[in-house]
Coordinates of C-alpha atoms and ligand atoms in Angstrom, one line a residue:
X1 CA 0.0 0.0 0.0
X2 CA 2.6 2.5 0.8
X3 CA 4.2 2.1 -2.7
X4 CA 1.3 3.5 -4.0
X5 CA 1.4 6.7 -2.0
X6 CA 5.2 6.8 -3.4
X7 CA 3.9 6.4 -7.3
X8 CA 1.7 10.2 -6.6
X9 CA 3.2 12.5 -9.0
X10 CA 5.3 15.2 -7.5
X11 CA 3.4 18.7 -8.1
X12 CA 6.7 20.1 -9.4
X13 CA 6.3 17.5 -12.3
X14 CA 2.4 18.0 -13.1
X15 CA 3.3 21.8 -13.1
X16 CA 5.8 21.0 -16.0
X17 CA 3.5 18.9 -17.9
X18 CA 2.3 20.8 -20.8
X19 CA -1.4 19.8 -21.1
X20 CA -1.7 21.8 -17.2
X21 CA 0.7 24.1 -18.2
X22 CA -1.3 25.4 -20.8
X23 CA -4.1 27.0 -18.4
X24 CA -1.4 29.2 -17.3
X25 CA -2.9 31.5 -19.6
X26 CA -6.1 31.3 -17.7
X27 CA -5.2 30.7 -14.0
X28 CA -2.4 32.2 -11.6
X29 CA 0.3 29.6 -11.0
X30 CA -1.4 29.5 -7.5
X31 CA -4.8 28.4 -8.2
X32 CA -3.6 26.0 -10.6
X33 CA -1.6 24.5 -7.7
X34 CA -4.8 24.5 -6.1
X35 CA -6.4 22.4 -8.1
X36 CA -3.3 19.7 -8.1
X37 CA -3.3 19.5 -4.2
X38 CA -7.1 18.9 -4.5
X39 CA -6.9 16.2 -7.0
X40 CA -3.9 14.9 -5.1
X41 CA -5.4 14.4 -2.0
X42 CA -8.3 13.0 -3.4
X43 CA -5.8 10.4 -4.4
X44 CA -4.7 9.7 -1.0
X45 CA -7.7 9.3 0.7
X46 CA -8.3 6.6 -1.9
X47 CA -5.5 5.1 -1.8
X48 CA -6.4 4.8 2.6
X49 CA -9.9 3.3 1.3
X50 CA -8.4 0.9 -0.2
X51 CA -10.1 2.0 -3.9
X52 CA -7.0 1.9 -5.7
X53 CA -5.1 -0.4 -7.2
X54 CA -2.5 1.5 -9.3
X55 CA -1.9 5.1 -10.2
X56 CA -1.2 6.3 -13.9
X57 CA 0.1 9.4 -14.1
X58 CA -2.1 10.2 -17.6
X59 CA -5.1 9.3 -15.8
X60 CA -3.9 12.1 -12.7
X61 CA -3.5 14.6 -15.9
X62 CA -6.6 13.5 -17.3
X63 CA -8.3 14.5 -14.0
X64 CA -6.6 17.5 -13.3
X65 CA -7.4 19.0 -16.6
X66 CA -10.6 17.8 -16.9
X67 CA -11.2 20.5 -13.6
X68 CA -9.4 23.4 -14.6
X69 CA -11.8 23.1 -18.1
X70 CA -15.0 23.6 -15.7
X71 CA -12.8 25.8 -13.4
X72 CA -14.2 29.7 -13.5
X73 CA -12.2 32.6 -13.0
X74 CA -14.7 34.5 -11.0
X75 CA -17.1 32.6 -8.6
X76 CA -20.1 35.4 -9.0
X77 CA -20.7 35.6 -12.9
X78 CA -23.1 36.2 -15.1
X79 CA -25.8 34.2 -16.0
X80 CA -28.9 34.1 -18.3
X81 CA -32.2 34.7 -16.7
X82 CA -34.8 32.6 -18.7
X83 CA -37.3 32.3 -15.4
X84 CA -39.7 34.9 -16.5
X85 CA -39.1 36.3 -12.5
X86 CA -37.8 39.9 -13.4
X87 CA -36.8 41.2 -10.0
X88 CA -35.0 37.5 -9.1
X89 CA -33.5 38.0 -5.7
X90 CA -31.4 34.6 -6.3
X91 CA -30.2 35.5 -9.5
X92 CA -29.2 39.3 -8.2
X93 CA -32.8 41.5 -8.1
X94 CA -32.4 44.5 -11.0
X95 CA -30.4 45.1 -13.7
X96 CA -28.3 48.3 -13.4
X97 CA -29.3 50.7 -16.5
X98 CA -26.4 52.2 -18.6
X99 CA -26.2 55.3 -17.2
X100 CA -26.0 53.6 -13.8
X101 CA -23.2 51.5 -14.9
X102 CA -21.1 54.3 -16.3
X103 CA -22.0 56.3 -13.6
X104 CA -20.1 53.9 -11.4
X105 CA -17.1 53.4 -13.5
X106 CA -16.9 56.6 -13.6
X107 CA -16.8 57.4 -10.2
X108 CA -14.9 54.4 -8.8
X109 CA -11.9 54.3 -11.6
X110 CA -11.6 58.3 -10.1
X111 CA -10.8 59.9 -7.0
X112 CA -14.5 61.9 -6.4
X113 CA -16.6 63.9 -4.0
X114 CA -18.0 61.3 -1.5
X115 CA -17.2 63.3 1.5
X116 CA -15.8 66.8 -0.2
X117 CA -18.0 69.6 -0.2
X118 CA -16.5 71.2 -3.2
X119 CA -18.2 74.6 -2.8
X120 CA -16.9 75.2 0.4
X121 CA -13.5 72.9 0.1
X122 CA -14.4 71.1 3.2
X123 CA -15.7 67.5 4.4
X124 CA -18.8 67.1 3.3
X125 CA -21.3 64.1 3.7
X126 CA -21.7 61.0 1.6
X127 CA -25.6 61.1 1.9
X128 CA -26.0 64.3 0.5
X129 CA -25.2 62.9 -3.1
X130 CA -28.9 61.5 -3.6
X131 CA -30.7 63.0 -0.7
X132 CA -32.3 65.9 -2.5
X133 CA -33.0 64.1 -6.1
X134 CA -34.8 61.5 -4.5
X135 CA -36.9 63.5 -2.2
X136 CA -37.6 65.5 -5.0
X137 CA -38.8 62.3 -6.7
X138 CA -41.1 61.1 -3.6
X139 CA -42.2 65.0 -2.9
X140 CA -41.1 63.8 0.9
X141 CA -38.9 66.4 3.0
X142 CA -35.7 64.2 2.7
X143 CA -33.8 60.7 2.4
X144 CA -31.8 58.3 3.9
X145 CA -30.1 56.0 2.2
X146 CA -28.4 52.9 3.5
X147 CA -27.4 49.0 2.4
X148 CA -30.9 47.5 2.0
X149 CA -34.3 48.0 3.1
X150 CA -34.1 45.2 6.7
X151 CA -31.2 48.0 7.6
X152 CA -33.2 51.0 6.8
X153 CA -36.3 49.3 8.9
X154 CA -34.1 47.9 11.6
X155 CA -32.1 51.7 11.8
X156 CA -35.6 53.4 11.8
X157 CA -37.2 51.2 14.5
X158 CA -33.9 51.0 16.5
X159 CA -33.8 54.7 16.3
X160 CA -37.5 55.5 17.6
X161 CA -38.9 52.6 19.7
X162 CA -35.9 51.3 22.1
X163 CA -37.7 49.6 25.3
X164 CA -40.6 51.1 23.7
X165 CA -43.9 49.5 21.8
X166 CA -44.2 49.1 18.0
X167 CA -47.5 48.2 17.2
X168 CA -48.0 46.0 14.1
X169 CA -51.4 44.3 12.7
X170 CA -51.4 40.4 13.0
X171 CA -51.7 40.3 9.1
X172 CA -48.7 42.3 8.2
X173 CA -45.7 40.1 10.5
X174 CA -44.3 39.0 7.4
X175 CA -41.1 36.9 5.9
X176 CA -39.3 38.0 3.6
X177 CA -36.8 36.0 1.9
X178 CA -36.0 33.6 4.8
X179 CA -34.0 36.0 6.5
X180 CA -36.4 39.4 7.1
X181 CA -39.4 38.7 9.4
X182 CA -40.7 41.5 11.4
X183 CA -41.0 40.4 14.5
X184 CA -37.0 39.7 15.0
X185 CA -36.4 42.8 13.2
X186 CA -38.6 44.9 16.1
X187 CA -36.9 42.7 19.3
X188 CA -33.6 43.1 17.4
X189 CA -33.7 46.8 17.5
X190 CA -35.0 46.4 21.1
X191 CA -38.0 47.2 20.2
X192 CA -41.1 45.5 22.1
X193 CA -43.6 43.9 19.4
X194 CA -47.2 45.0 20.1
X195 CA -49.1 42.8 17.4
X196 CA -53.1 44.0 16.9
X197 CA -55.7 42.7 15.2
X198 CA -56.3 39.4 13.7
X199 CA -54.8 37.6 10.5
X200 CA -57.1 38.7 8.0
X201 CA -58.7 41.7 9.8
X202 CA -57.4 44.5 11.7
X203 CA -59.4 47.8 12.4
X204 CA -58.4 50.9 13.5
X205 CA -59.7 50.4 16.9
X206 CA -57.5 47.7 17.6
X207 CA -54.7 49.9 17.4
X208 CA -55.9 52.6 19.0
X209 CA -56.9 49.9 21.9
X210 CA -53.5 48.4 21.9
X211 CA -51.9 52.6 22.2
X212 CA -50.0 53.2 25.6
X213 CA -47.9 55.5 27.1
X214 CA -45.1 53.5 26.2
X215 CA -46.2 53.3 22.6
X216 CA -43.4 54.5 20.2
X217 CA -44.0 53.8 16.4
X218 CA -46.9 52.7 14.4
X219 CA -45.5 50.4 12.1
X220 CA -47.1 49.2 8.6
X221 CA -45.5 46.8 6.7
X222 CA -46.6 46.2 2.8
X223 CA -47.2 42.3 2.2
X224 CA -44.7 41.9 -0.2
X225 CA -45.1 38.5 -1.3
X226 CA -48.7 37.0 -0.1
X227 CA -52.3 38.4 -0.5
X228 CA -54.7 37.6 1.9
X229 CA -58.3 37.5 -0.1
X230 CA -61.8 37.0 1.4
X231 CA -63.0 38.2 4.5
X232 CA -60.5 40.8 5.2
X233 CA -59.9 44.3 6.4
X234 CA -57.1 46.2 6.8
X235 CA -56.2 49.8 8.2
X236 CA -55.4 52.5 5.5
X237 CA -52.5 54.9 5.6
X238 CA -54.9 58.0 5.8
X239 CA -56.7 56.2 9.2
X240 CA -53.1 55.7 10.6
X241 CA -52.2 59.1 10.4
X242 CA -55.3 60.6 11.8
X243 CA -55.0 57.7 14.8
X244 CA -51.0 59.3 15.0
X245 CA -52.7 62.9 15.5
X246 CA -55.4 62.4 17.6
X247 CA -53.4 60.5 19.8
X248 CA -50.4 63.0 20.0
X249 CA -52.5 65.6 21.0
X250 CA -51.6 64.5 24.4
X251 CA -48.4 63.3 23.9
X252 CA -45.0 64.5 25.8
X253 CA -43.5 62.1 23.2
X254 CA -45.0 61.8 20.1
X255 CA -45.6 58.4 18.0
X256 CA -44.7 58.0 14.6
X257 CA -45.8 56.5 11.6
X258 CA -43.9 54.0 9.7
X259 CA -44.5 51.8 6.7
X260 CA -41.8 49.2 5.1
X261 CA -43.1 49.5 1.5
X262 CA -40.9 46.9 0.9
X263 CA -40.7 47.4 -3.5
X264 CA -40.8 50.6 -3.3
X265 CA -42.3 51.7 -6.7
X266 CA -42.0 55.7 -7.8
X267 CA -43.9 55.6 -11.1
X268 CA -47.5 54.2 -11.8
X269 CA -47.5 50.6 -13.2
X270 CA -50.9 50.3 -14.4
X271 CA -51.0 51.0 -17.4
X272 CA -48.8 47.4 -17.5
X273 CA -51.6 46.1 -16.0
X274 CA -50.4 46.3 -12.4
X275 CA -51.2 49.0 -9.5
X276 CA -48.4 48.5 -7.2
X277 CA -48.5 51.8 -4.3
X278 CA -46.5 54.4 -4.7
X279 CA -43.8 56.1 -2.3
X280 CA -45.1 59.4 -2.9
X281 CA -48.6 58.4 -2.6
X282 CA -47.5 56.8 1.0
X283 CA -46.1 60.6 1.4
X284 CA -49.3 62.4 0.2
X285 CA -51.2 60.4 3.3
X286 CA -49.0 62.0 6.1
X287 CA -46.8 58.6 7.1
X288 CA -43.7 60.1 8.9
X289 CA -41.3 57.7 7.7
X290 CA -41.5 55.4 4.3
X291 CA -38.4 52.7 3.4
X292 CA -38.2 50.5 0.6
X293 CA -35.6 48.6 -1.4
X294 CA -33.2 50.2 -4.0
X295 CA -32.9 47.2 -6.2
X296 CA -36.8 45.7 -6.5
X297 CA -39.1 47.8 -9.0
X298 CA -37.1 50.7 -8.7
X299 CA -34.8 49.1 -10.6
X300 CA -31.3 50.2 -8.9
X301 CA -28.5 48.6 -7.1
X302 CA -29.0 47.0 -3.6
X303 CA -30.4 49.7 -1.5
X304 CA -32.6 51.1 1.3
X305 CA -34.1 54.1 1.0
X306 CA -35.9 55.7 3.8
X307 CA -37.7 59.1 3.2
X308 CA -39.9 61.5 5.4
X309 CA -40.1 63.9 7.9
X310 CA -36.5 66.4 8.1
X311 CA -36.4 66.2 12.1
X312 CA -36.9 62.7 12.2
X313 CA -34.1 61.5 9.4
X314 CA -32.0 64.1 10.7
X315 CA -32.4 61.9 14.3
X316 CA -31.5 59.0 12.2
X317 CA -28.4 60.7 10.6
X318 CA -26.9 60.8 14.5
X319 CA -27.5 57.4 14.9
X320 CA -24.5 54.7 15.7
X321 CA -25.9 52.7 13.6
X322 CA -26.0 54.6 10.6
X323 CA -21.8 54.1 10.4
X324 CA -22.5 50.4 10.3
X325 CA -24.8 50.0 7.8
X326 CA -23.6 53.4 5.3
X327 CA -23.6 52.5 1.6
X328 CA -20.4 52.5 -0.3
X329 CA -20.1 54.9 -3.1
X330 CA -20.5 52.0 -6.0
X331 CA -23.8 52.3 -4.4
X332 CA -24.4 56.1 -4.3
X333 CA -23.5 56.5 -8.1
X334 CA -25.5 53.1 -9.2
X335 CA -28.4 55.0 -7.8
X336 CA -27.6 58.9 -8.7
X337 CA -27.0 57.2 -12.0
X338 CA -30.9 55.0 -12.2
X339 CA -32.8 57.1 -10.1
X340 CA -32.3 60.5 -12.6
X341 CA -34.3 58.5 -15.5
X342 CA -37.2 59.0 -13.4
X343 CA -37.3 63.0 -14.2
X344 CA -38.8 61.7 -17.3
X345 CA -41.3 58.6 -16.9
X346 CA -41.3 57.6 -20.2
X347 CA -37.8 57.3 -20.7
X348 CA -37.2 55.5 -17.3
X349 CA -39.4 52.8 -18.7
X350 CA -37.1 52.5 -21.9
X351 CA -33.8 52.8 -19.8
X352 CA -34.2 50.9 -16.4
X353 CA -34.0 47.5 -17.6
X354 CA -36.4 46.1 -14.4
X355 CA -39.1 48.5 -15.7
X356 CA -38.3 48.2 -19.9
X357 CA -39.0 44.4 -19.4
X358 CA -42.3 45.0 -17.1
X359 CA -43.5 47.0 -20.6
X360 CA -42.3 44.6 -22.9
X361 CA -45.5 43.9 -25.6
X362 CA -47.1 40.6 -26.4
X363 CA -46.1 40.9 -30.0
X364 CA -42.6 42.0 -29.5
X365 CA -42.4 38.9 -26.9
X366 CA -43.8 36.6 -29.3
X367 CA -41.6 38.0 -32.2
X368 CA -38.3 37.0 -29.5
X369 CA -39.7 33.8 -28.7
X370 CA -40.4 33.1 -32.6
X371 CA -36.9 34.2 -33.8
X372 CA -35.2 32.2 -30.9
X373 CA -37.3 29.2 -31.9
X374 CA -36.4 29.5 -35.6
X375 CA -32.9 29.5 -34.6
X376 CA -33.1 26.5 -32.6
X377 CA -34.8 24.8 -35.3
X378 CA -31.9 24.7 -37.3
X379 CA -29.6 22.3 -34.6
X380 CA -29.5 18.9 -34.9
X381 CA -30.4 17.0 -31.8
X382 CA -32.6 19.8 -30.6
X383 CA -36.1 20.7 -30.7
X384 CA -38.1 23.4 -29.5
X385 CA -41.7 24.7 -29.4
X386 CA -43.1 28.5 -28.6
X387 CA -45.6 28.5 -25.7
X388 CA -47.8 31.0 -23.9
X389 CA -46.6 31.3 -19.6
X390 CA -47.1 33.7 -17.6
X391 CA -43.8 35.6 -16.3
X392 CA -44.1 37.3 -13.0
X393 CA -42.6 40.5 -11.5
X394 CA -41.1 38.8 -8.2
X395 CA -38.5 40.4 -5.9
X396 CA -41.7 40.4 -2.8
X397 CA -43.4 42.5 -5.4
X398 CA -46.3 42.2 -6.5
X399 CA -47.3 38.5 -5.3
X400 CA -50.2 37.5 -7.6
X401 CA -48.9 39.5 -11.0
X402 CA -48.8 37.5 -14.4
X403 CA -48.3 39.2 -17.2
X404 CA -48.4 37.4 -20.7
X405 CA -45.4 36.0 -22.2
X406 CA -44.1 33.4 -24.3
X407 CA -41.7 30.4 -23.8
X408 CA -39.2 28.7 -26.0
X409 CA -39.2 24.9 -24.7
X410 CA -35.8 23.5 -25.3
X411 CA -35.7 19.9 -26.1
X412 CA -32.9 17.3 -25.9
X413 CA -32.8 14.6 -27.8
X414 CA -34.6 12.1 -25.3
X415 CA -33.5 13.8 -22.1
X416 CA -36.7 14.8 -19.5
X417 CA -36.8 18.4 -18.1
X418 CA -34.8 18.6 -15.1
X419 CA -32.3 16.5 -17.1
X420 CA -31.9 19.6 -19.8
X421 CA -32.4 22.1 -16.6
X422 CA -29.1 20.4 -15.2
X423 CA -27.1 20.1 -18.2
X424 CA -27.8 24.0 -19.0
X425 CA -27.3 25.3 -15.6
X426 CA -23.8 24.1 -16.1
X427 CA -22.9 25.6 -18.9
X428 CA -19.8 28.2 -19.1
X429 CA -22.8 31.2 -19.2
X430 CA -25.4 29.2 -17.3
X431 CA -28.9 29.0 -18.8
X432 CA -31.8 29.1 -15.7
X433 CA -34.8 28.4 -17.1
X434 CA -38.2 26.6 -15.5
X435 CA -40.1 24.0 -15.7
X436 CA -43.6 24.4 -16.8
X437 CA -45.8 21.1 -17.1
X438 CA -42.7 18.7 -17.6
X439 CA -41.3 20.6 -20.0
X440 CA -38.1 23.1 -19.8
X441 CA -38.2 26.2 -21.1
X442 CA -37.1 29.8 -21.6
X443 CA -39.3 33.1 -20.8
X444 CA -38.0 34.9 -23.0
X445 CA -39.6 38.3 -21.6
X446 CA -36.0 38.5 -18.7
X447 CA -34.0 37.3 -21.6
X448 CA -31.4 40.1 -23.5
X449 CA -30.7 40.8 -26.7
X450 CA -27.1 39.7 -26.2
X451 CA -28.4 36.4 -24.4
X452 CA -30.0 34.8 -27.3
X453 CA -26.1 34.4 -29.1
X454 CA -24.8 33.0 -26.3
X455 CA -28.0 30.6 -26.6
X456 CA -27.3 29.2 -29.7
X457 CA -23.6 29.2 -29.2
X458 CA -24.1 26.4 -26.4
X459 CA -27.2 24.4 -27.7
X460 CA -25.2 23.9 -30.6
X461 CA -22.2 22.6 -28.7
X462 CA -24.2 20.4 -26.7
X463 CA -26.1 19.4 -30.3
X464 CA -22.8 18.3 -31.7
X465 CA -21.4 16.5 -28.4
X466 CA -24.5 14.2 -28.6
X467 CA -24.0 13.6 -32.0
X468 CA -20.2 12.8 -31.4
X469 CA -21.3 10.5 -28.9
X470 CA -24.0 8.7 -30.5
Ligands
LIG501 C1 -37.9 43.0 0.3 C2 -38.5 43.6 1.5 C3 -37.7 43.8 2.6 C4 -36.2 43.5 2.6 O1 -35.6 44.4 1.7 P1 -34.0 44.2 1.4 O2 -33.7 45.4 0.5 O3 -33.9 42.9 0.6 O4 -33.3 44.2 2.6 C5 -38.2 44.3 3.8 N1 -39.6 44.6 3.8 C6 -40.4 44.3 2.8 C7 -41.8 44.6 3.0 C8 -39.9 43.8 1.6 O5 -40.7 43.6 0.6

């Protein structure tokens, strides 16, 4: 047995060999080592198993090259969205629009203003670079912004209800994304939950019933992704606010009004067919405080934006927790660079790749899906047929939205759907698609132009393997 652990090639040597050598041109000498040891100790363990019998060193190359061919350079890369989810929080939420990107190339490839007043040649503050657009944008006195909406909720309840009550209806202590449920975001900030109301129904009694002297915030929280239908009631922003007033008539310390809007949408969607609220509208009704996410249907980077009443943000600006959670300025310019679109509506829908492919058309869908299927006509081995689905909007944004689009099924010789799912999740640009009735295929409504290439490109190689094999 020990002669076999003897016959392991030496690195040194499998560096020299010219077959490994050859990645050089990929890989630093160091992650090609990596690579050996890995494949090398695989060997050794075994060889303790008892599952060897004899080493050859081509068969040790063999292996080690056949990993650096599926080795990447990068382990976050891009990859083709073919889900139909537009704001896919696995497959990293929005798009950044041009502007944004150059924005941010811009900026970071520089030395800039992120803390330099330049008017009076002093320090100045990071947050000041959005602020005003965006409140602007809202119609709201001014804006926070920090690394994602749970920060800008946990900040804003950490700031205004320590030891103190946040009262929150029974139908709006919500999950979001595993991570984000209310309730440990409220005893996190040490906060004391105050839930009212039932479920499906909560009235405007129950929180004035449930008000105390220890009563800090009045927190509403948007439903992201679940509707509660039937018997159902539900307390409106205007009723809130006029509970906050009455109430704080008497008040040494007044309460506030909260509500995580969670999307966070500034233009109207319905003439796409979907009425999502809007931040300013949430504004118009006289909440103090309003946060949502950067990087759902506003279409930016990762982002939480909280915007309101002057005193209170200001409070929120002298808050130690604000240094922990501040945005970077990759950050500040991906969202100076989206949010600006939104001066002009229309274009905003063109440029803001989240909202362009909420507006796509039916007929300039079906005229993708019908090109892509004509191309994939043409390989041998594969086959393909044009569907109607339904694509959704996703991010925890509007839960029940469908909006008409078309699939391409992609077809493998005999192979069944999560077989073809597999083999094109790990491709060099991997393809996600879904599953729809046994069948794989591609929406091709969160599909881009430069995608459908890169399609082709690796159906045909996989065509032509199966061929070569068969
Ligand atoms: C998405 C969402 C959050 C979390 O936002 P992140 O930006 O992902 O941190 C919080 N609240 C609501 C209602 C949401 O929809």
């Amino acid at each position: 047995m020990s002669d076999l652990y003897r016959e392991i090639p030496q690195v040194a040597k499998l560096l020299e060999d010219a077959s490994i050598k050859s990645f050089l041109s990929r890989f630093y000498i160091s992650e090609i080592k990596e690579v050996i040891d890995e494949t090398l100790a695989d060997l050794r363990t075994k060889i303790k198993n008892n599952e060897l019998k004899e080493i050859k060193y081509e068969e040790v190359v063999r292996l080690i090259v056949e990993k650096l061919n599926k080795k990447q350079i990068y382990s976050l890369r891009k990859v083709i969205n073919g889900t139909g989810t537009i704001i896919h929080t696995n497959l990293g939420r929005s798009l950044l629009s041009e502007a944004a990107i150059k924005h941010v190339i811009e900026v970071c490839a520089n030395y800039n203003n992120l803390e330099y007043n330049l008017v009076k040649g002093e320090r100045g503050s990071r947050y000041e670079h959005v602020e005003g657009m965006m409140a602007r944008l809202v119609g709201s006195e001014a804006c926070l912004v920090v690394n994602n909406n749970a920060a800008a909720v946990l900040l804003s309840v950490s700031a205004f209800a320590k030891n103190k009550e946040v009262v929150v209806s029974r139908g709006e202590l919500v999950e979001i994304g595993g991570s984000f449920r209310i309730p440990e975001i409220i005893e996190t900030s040490g906060a004391i939950l105050r839930e009212v109301g039932t479920t499906n129904r909560t009235h405007l009694s129950d929180y004035e019933k449930a008000t105390n002297d220890n009563t800090a915030i009045y927190l509403k929280v948007h439903p992201s992704n679940y509707h509660i239908i039937g018997f159902t009631n539900n307390v409106t922003n205007d009723e809130i606010v006029s509970l906050e007033k009455k109430m704080n008539k008497e008040r040494v310390k007044p309460i506030i009004t909260i509500e995580d809007l969670g999307s966070g949408c500034l233009i109207d969607l319905s003439s796409s067919g979907y009425k999502e609220n809007l931040v300013s509208e949430s504004i118009k009704s006289g909440i103090d405080l309003v946060t949502f996410s950067g990087d759902k249907l506003l279409g930016g980077p990762q982002a939480g934006i909280i915007v309101g009443k002057k005193n209170l943000i200001d409070q929120l600006k002298k808050h130690p927790l604000l240094r922990a959670f501040r945005v970077d300025k990759m950050t500040i310019a991906a969202l100076e660079g989206t949010i600006r679109d939104y001066f002009d509506e229309e274009k905003a829908k063109r440029t803001i790749p989240t909202l362009k492919m909420i507006y796509l058309s039916e007929s300039e869908l079906r005229e993708r899906a019908l090109m892509l299927y004509e191309r994939i006509k043409c390989i041998e081995g594969i086959s393909s047929e044009v569907i109607r689905v339904y694509s959704t909007i996703g991010g925890g944004s509007l839960p029940h939205s469908q909006l008409v689009s078309y699939g391409v099924v992609i077809k493998i010789s005999n192979y069944p759907a999560h077989e073809i799912e597999r083999v094109l999740r790990n491709q060099e640009v991997p393809i996600i698609g879904r599953i729809v009735n046994d069948k794989f295929l591609l929406d091709v409504r969160t599909l881009l132009d430069s995608d459908i290439d890169i399609i082709i490109n690796t159906l045909d190689r996989i065509g032509r393997s199966l061929w070569k094999t068969s």
